[in-house]
Tab-separated table of C-alpha atoms (C1' of nucleotides) in Angstrom:
chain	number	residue	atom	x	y	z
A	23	UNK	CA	35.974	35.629	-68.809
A	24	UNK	CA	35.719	38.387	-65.902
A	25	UNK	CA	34.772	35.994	-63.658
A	26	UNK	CA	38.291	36.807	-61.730
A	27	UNK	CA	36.540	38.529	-58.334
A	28	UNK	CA	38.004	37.025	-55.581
A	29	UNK	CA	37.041	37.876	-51.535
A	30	UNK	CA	39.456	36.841	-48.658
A	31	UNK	CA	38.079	36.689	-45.880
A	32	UNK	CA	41.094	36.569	-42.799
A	33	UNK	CA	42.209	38.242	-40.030
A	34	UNK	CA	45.590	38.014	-40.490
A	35	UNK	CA	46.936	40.919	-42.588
A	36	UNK	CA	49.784	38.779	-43.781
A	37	UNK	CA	48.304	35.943	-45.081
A	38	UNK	CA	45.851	38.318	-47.185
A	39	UNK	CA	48.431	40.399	-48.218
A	40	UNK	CA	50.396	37.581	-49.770
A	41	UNK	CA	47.835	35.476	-50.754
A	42	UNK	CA	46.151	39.082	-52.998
A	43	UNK	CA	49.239	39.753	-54.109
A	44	UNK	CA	49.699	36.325	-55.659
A	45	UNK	CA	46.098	36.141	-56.848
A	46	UNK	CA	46.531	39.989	-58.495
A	47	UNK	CA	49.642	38.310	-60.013
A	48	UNK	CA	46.913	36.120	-61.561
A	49	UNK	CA	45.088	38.442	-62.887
A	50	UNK	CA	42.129	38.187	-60.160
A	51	UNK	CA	40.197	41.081	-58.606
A	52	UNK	CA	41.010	41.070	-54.812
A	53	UNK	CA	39.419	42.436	-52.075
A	54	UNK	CA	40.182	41.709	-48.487
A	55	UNK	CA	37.867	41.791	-45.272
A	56	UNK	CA	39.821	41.054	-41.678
A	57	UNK	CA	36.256	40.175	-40.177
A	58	UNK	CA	32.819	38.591	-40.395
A	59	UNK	CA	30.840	41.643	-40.958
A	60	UNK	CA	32.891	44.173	-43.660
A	61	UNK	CA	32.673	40.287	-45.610
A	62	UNK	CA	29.470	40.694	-45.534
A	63	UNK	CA	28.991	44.055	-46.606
A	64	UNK	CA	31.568	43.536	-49.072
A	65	UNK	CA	29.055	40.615	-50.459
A	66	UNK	CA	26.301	42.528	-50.534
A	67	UNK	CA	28.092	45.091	-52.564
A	68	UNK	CA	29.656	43.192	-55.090
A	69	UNK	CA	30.218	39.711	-56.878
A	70	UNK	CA	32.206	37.285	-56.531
A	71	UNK	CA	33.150	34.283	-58.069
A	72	UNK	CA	35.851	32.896	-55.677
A	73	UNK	CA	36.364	33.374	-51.794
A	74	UNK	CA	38.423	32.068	-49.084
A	75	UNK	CA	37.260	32.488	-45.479
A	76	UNK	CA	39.350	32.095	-42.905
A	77	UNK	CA	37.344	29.976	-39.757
A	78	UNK	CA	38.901	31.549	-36.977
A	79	UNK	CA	37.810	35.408	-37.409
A	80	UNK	CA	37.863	37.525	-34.184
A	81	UNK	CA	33.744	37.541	-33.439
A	82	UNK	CA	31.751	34.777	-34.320
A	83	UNK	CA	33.469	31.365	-36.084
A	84	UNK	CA	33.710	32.005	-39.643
A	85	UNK	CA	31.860	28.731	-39.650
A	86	UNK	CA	28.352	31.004	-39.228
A	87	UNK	CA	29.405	33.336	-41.986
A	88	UNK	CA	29.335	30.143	-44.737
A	89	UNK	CA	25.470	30.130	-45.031
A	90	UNK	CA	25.050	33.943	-45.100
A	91	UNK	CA	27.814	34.018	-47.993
A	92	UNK	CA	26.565	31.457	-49.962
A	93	UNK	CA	23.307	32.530	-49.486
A	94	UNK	CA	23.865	35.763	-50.813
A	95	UNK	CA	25.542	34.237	-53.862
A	96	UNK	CA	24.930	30.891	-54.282
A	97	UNK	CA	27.177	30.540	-57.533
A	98	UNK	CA	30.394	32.083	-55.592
A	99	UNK	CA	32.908	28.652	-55.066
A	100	UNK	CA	33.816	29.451	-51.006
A	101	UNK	CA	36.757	27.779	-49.975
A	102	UNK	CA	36.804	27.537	-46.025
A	103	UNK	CA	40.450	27.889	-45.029
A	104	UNK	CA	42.374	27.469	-41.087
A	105	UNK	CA	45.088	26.077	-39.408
A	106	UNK	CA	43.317	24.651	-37.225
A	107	UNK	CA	41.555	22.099	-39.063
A	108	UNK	CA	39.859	18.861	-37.710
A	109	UNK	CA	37.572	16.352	-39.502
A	110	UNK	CA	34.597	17.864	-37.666
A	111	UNK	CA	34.747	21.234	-38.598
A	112	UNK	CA	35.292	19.950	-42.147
A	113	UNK	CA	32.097	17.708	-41.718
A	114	UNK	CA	30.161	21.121	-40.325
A	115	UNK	CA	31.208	23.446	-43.223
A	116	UNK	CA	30.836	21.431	-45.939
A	117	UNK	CA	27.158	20.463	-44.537
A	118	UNK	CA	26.853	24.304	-44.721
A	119	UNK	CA	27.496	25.058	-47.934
A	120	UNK	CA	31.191	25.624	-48.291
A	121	UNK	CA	32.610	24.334	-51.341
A	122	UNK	CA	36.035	23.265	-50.112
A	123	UNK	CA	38.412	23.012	-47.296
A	124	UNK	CA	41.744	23.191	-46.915
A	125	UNK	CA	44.299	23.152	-44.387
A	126	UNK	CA	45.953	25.991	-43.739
A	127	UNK	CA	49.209	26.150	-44.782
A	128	UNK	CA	48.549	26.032	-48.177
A	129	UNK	CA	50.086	27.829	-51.099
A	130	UNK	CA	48.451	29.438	-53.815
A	131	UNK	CA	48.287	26.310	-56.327
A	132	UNK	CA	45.984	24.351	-54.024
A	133	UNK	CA	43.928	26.865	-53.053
A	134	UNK	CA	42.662	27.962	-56.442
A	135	UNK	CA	42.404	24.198	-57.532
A	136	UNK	CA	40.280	23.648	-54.577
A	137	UNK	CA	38.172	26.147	-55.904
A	138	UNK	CA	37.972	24.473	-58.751
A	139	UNK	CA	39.676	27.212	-60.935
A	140	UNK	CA	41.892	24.939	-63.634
A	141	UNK	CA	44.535	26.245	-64.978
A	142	UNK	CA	46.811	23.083	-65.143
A	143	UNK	CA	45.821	21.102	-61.766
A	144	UNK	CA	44.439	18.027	-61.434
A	145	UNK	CA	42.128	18.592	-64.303
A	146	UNK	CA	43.426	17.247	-67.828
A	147	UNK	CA	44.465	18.576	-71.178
A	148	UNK	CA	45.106	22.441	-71.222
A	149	UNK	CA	48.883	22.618	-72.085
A	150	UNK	CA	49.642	25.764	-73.783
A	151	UNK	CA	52.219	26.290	-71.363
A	152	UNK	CA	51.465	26.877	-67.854
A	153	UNK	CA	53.312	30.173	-66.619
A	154	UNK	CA	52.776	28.737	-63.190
A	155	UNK	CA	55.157	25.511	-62.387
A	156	UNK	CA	52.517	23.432	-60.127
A	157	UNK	CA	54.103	21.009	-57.861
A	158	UNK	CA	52.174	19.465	-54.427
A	159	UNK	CA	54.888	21.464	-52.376
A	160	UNK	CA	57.079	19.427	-50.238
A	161	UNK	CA	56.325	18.033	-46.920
A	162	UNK	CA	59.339	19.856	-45.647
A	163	UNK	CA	58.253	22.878	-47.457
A	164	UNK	CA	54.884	22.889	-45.899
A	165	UNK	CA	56.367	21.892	-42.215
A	166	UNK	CA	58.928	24.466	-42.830
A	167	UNK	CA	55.341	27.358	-43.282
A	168	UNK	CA	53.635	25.752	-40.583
A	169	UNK	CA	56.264	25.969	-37.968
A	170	UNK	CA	56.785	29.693	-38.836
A	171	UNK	CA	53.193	30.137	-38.429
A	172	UNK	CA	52.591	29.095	-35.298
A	173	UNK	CA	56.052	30.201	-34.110
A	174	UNK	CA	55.291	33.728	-34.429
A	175	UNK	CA	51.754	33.085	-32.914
A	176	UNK	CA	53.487	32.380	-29.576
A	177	UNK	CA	55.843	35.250	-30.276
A	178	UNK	CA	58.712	33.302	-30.713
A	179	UNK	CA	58.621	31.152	-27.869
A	180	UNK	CA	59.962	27.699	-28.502
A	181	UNK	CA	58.872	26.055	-25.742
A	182	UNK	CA	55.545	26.844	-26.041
A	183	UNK	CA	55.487	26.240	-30.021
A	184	UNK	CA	56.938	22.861	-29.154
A	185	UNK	CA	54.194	22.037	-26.540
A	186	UNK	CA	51.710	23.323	-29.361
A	187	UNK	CA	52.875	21.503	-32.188
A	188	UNK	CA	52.913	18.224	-30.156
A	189	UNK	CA	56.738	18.356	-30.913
A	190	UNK	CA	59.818	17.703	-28.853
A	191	UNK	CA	61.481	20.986	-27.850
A	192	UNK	CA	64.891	19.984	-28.935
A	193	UNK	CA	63.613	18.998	-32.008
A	194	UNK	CA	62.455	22.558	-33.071
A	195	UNK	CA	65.397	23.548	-31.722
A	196	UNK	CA	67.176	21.674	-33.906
A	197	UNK	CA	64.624	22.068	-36.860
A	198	UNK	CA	65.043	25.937	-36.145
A	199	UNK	CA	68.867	25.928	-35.988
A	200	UNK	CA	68.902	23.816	-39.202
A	201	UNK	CA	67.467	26.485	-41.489
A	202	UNK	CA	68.525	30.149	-40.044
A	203	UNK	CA	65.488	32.282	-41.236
A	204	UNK	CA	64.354	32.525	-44.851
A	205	UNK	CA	63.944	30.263	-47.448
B	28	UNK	CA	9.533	3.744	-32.764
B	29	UNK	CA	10.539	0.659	-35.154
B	30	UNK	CA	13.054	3.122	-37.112
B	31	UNK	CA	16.080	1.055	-35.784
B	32	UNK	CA	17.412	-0.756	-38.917
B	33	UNK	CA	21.035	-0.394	-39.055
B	34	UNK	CA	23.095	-1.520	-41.533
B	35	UNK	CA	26.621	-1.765	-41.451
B	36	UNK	CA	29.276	-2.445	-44.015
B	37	UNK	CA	32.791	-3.353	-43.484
B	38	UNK	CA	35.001	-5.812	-44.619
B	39	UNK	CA	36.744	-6.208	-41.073
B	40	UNK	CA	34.404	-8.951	-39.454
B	41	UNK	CA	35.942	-7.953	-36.195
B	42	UNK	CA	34.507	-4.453	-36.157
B	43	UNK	CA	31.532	-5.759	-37.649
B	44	UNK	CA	31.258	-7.935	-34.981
B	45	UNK	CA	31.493	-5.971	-31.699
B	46	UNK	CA	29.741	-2.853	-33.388
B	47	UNK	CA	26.701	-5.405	-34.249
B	48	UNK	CA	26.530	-6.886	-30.496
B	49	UNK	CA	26.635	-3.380	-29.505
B	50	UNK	CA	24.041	-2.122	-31.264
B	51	UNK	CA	22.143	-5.057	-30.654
B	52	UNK	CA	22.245	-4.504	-26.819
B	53	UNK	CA	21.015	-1.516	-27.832
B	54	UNK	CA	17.723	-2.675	-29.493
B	55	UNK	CA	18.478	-2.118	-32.938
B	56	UNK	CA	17.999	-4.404	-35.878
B	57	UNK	CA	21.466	-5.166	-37.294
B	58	UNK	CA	22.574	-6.011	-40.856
B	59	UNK	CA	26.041	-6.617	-42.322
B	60	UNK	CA	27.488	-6.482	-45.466
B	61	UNK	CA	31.544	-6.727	-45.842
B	62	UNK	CA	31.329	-5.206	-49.246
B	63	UNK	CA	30.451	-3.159	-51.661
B	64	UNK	CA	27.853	-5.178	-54.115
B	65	UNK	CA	26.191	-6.849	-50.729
B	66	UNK	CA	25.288	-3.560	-49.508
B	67	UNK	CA	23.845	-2.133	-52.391
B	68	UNK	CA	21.857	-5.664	-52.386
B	69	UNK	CA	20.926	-5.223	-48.663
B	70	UNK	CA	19.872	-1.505	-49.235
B	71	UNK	CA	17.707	-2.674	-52.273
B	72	UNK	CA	15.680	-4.850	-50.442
B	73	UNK	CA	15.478	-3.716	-46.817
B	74	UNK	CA	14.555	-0.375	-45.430
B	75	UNK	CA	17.117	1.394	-43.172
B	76	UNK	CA	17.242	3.902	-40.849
B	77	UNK	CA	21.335	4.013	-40.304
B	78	UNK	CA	24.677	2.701	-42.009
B	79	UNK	CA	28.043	2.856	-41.270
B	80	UNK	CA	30.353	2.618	-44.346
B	81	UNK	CA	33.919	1.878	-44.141
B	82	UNK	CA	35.733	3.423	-47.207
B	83	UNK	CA	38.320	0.718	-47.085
B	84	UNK	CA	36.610	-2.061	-49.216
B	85	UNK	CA	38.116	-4.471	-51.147
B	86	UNK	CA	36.875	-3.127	-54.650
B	87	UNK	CA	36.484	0.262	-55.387
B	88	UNK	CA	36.537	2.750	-52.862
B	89	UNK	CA	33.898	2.947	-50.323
B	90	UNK	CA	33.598	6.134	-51.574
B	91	UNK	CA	31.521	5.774	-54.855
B	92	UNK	CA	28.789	3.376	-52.725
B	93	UNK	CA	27.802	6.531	-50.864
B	94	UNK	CA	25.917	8.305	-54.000
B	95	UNK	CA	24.538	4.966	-54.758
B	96	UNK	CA	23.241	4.174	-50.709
B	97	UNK	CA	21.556	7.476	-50.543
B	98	UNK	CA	20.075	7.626	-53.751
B	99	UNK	CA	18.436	4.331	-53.188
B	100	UNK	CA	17.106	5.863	-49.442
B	101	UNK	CA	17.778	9.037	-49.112
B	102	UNK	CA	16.771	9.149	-45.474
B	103	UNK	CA	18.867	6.882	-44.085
B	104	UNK	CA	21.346	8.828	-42.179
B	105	UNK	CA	25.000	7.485	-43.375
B	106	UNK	CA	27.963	7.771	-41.784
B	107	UNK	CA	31.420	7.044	-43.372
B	108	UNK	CA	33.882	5.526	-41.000
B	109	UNK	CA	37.407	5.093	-41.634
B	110	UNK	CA	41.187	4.437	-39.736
B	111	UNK	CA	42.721	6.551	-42.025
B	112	UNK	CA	40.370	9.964	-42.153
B	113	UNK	CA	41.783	12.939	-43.681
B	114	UNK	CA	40.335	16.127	-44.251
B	115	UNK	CA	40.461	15.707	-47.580
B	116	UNK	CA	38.587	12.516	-47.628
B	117	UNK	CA	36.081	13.747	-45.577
B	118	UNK	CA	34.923	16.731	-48.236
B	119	UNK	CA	34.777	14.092	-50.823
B	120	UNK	CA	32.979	11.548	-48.579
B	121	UNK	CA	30.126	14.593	-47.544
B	122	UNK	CA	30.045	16.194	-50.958
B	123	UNK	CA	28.969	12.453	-52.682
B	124	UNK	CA	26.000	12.872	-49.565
B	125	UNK	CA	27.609	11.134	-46.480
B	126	UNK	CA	25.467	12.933	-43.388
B	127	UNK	CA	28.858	12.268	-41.411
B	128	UNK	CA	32.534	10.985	-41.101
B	129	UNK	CA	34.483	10.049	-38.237
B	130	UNK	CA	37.875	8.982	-37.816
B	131	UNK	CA	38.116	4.830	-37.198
B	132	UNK	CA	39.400	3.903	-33.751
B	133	UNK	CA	35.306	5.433	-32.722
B	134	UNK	CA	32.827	3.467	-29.835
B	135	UNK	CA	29.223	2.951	-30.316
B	136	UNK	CA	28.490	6.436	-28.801
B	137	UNK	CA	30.444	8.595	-30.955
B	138	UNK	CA	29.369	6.487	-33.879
B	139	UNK	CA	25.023	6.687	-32.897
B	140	UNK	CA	25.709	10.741	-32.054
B	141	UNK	CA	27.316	10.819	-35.384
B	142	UNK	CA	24.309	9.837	-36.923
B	143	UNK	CA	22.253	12.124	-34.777
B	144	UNK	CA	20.782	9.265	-32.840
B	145	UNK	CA	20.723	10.629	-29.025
B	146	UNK	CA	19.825	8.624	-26.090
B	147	UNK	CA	21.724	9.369	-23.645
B	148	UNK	CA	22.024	11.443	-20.091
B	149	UNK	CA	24.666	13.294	-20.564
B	150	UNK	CA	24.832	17.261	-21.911
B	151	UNK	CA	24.070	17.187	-25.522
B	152	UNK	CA	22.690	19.839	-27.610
B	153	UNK	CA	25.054	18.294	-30.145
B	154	UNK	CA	23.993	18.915	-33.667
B	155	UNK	CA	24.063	21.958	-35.781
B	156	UNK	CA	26.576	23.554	-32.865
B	157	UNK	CA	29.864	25.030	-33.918
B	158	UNK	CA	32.213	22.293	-33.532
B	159	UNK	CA	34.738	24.138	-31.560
B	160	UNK	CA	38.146	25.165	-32.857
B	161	UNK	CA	40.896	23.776	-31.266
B	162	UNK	CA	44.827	23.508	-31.652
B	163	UNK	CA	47.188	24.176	-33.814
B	164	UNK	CA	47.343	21.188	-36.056
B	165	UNK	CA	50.632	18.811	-35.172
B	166	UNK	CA	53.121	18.892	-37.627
B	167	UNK	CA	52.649	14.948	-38.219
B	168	UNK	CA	48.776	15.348	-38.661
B	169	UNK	CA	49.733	18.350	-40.833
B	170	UNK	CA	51.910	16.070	-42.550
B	171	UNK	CA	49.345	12.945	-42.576
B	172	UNK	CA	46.438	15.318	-44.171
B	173	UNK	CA	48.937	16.901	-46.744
B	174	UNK	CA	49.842	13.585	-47.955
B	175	UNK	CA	46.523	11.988	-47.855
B	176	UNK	CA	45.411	15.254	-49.663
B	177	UNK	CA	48.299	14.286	-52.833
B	178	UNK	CA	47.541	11.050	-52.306
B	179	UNK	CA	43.780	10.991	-53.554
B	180	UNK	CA	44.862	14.057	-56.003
B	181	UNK	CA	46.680	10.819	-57.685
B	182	UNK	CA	44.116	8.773	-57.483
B	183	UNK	CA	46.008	6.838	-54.912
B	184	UNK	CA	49.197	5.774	-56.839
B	185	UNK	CA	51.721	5.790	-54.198
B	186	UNK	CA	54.365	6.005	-56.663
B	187	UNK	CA	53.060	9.269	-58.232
B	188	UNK	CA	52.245	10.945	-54.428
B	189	UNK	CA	55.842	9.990	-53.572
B	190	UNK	CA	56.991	11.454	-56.573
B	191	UNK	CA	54.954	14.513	-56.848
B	192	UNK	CA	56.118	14.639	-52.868
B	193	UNK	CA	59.414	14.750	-53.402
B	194	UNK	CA	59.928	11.770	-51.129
B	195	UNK	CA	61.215	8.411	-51.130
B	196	UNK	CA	58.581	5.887	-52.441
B	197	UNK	CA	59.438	3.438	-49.367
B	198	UNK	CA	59.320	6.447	-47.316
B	199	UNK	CA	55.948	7.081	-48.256
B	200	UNK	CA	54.723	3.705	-48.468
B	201	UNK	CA	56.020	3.126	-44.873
B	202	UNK	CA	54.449	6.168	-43.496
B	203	UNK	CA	51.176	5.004	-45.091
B	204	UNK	CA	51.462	1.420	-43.359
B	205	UNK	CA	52.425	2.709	-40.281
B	206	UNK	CA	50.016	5.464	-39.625
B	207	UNK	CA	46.799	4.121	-39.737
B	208	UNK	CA	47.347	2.090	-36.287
B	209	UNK	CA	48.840	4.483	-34.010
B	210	UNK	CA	49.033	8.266	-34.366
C	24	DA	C1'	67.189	33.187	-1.756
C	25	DG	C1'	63.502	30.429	-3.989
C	26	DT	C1'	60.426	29.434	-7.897
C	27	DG	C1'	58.937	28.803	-12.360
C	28	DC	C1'	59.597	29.204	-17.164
C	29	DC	C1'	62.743	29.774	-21.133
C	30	DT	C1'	66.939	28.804	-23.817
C	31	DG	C1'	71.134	26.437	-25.561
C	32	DC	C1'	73.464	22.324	-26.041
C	33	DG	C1'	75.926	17.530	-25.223
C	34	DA	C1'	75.051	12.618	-25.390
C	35	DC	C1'	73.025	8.290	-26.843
C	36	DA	C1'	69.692	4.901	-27.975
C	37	DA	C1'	65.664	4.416	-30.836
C	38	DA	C1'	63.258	5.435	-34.894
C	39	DC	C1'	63.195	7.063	-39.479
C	40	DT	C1'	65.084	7.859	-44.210
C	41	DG	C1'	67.281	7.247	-48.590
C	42	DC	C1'	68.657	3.806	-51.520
C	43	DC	C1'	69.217	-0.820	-53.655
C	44	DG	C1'	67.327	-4.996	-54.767
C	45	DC	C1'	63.939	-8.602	-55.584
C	46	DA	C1'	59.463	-10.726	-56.589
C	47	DC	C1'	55.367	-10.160	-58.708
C	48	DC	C1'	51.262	-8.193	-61.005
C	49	DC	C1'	49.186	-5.843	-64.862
C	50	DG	C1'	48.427	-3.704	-69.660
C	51	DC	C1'	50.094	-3.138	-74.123
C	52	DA	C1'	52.917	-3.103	-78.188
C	53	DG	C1'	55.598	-6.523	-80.893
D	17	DC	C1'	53.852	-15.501	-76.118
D	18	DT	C1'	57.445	-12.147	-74.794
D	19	DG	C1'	59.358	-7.991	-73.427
D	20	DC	C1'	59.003	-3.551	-71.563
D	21	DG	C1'	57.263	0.003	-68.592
D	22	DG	C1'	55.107	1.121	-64.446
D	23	DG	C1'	52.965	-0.092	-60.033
D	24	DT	C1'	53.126	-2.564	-55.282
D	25	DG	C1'	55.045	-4.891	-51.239
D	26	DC	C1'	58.834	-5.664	-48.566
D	27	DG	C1'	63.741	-6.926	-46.584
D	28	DG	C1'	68.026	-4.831	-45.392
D	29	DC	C1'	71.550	-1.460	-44.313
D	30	DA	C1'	74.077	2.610	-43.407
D	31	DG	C1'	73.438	7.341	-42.390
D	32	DT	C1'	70.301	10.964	-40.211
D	33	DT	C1'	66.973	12.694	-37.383
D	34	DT	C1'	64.180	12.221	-33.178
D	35	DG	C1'	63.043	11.463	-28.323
D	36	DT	C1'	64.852	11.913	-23.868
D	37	DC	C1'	67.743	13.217	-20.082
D	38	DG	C1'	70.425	16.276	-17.991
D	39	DC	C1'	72.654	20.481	-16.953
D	40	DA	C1'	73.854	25.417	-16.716
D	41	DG	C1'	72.401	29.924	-17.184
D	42	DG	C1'	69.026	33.872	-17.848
D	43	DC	C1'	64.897	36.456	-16.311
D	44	DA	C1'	60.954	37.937	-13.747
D	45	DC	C1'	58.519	37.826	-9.657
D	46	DT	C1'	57.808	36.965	-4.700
DNA sequence: AGTGCCTGCGACAAACTGCCGCACCCGCAG
DNA sequence: CTGCGGGTGCGGCAGTTTGTCGCAGGCACT
């Protein structure tokens, strides 16, 4: 039952620190690596029985990094998490060994039932009573994460989020004005 | 040389049609099945070197043929094809031992490179190569893979995705009907 | 001054949504 | 057999949300 060790593997300092801070909330042993290689060390080092890696790490696509992970330990459940997913890139990690894939908005729910960890999800029985609500988060919800997202990646600039996100710019606009900030 | 049996199944005799004429031009030997239980027949009693599934059969889900098509020849390289790909789809798809998925609205070349077949002139190098990253993901194929995602999670009860979605059952059902044909 | 790019915002038709209703198909307890 | 619960399509309608245009103004750079 100490199978709790959990890697995250991203560059963005954010998204680990909320995603560790909700997985310590858990009761899982974090650690974080921003980049291909300290993940690797960090595997070497010690075990793990869940990991996220993020595909778009500064060197080489995280994509590389699947087979060296898994091969290192073959029983860790690697969940191969972006935001900028596409069907081939799914096709291509999965063929190399990655257990799951998600895209990357995604909230803490999904990402430990895609790593197969039950604690309510999809599974069956196991009532008890789940400290953890569970619910598919909204479309709006998730919209609402992904806009932010790659918002701040253009520093704020609407037009070019619009452009990015294959969106009208008057829509964001209007998406932005709609809720302030928060939520 | 003779390693050109092809098989394809899919219950659109359209598709079937033009993909069979194409191939044909192409010198392969072409066999069609348009469902589920004539495939597994075909693929009991001839050899082949390719198939092209379509996970939108009439019974149950093209899905559960793949384990049974590669266990019966496990060389034959198999490529899922569907109009409405999702990521999540496509993990389940290569998990069960598809060598391949591509999105629906595909030609004869994307569908032969799929299955690593190479013939032509052009640049290639194709398998085994990071797919390349890309863009950010548009909020409505966000939206499509998130759904599809809940969707299978319910074992494709639109009532219970709309539900768990927090959205309007004709909302969803709409957005499913619609989808598929344009994007 | 001239460009190019960004940002708000008004206006309006087109598209989408929420909601209601109906028809119809199971599976299962009565 | 009948009723009930739940699922699936789909038509329709009023209310919202988009897609588009257009315009004015702000900056930075030449």
């Amino acid at each position: 039952m100490t199978e709790r060790q959990f890697l995250i593997v991203d560059d963005d300092p954010t998204f680990c620190a909320v995603l560790a801070r909700a997985l310590k909330r858990r009761h899982f042993n974090v650690m974080v690596a921003h980049d291909g290689e300290s993940a690797e060390a960090l595997v070497r080092e010690h075990r793990f029985h869940f990991a996220t890696l993020d595909m778009r790490l500064e060197g080489p696509s995280g994509l590389t990094l699947i087979p060296t992970l898994k091969q290192l330990q073959p029983d860790m459940q690697l969940l191969v998490l972006t935001g900028y997913a596409s069907i081939a890139t799914t096709v291509e990690a999965i063929k190399l060994g990655a257990d799951n894939y998600l895209p990357k908005p995604a909230d803490t729910q999904q990402i430990l039932a895609a790593l197969g960890y039950s604690e309510d999800t999809s599974g069956q029985q196991n009532h008890s009573q789940a400290p953890i609500p569970e619910q598919p988060m909204s479309v709006s919800r998730l919209e609402w994460e992904h806009i932010q997202k790659v918002l701040t990646e253009h520093q704020g600039n609407i037009s070019a989020t619009a452009r990015a996100l294959g969106m009208h710019r008057r829509t964001l606009q209007r998406k932005l004005a709609k809720y302030p900030v928060k939520r």
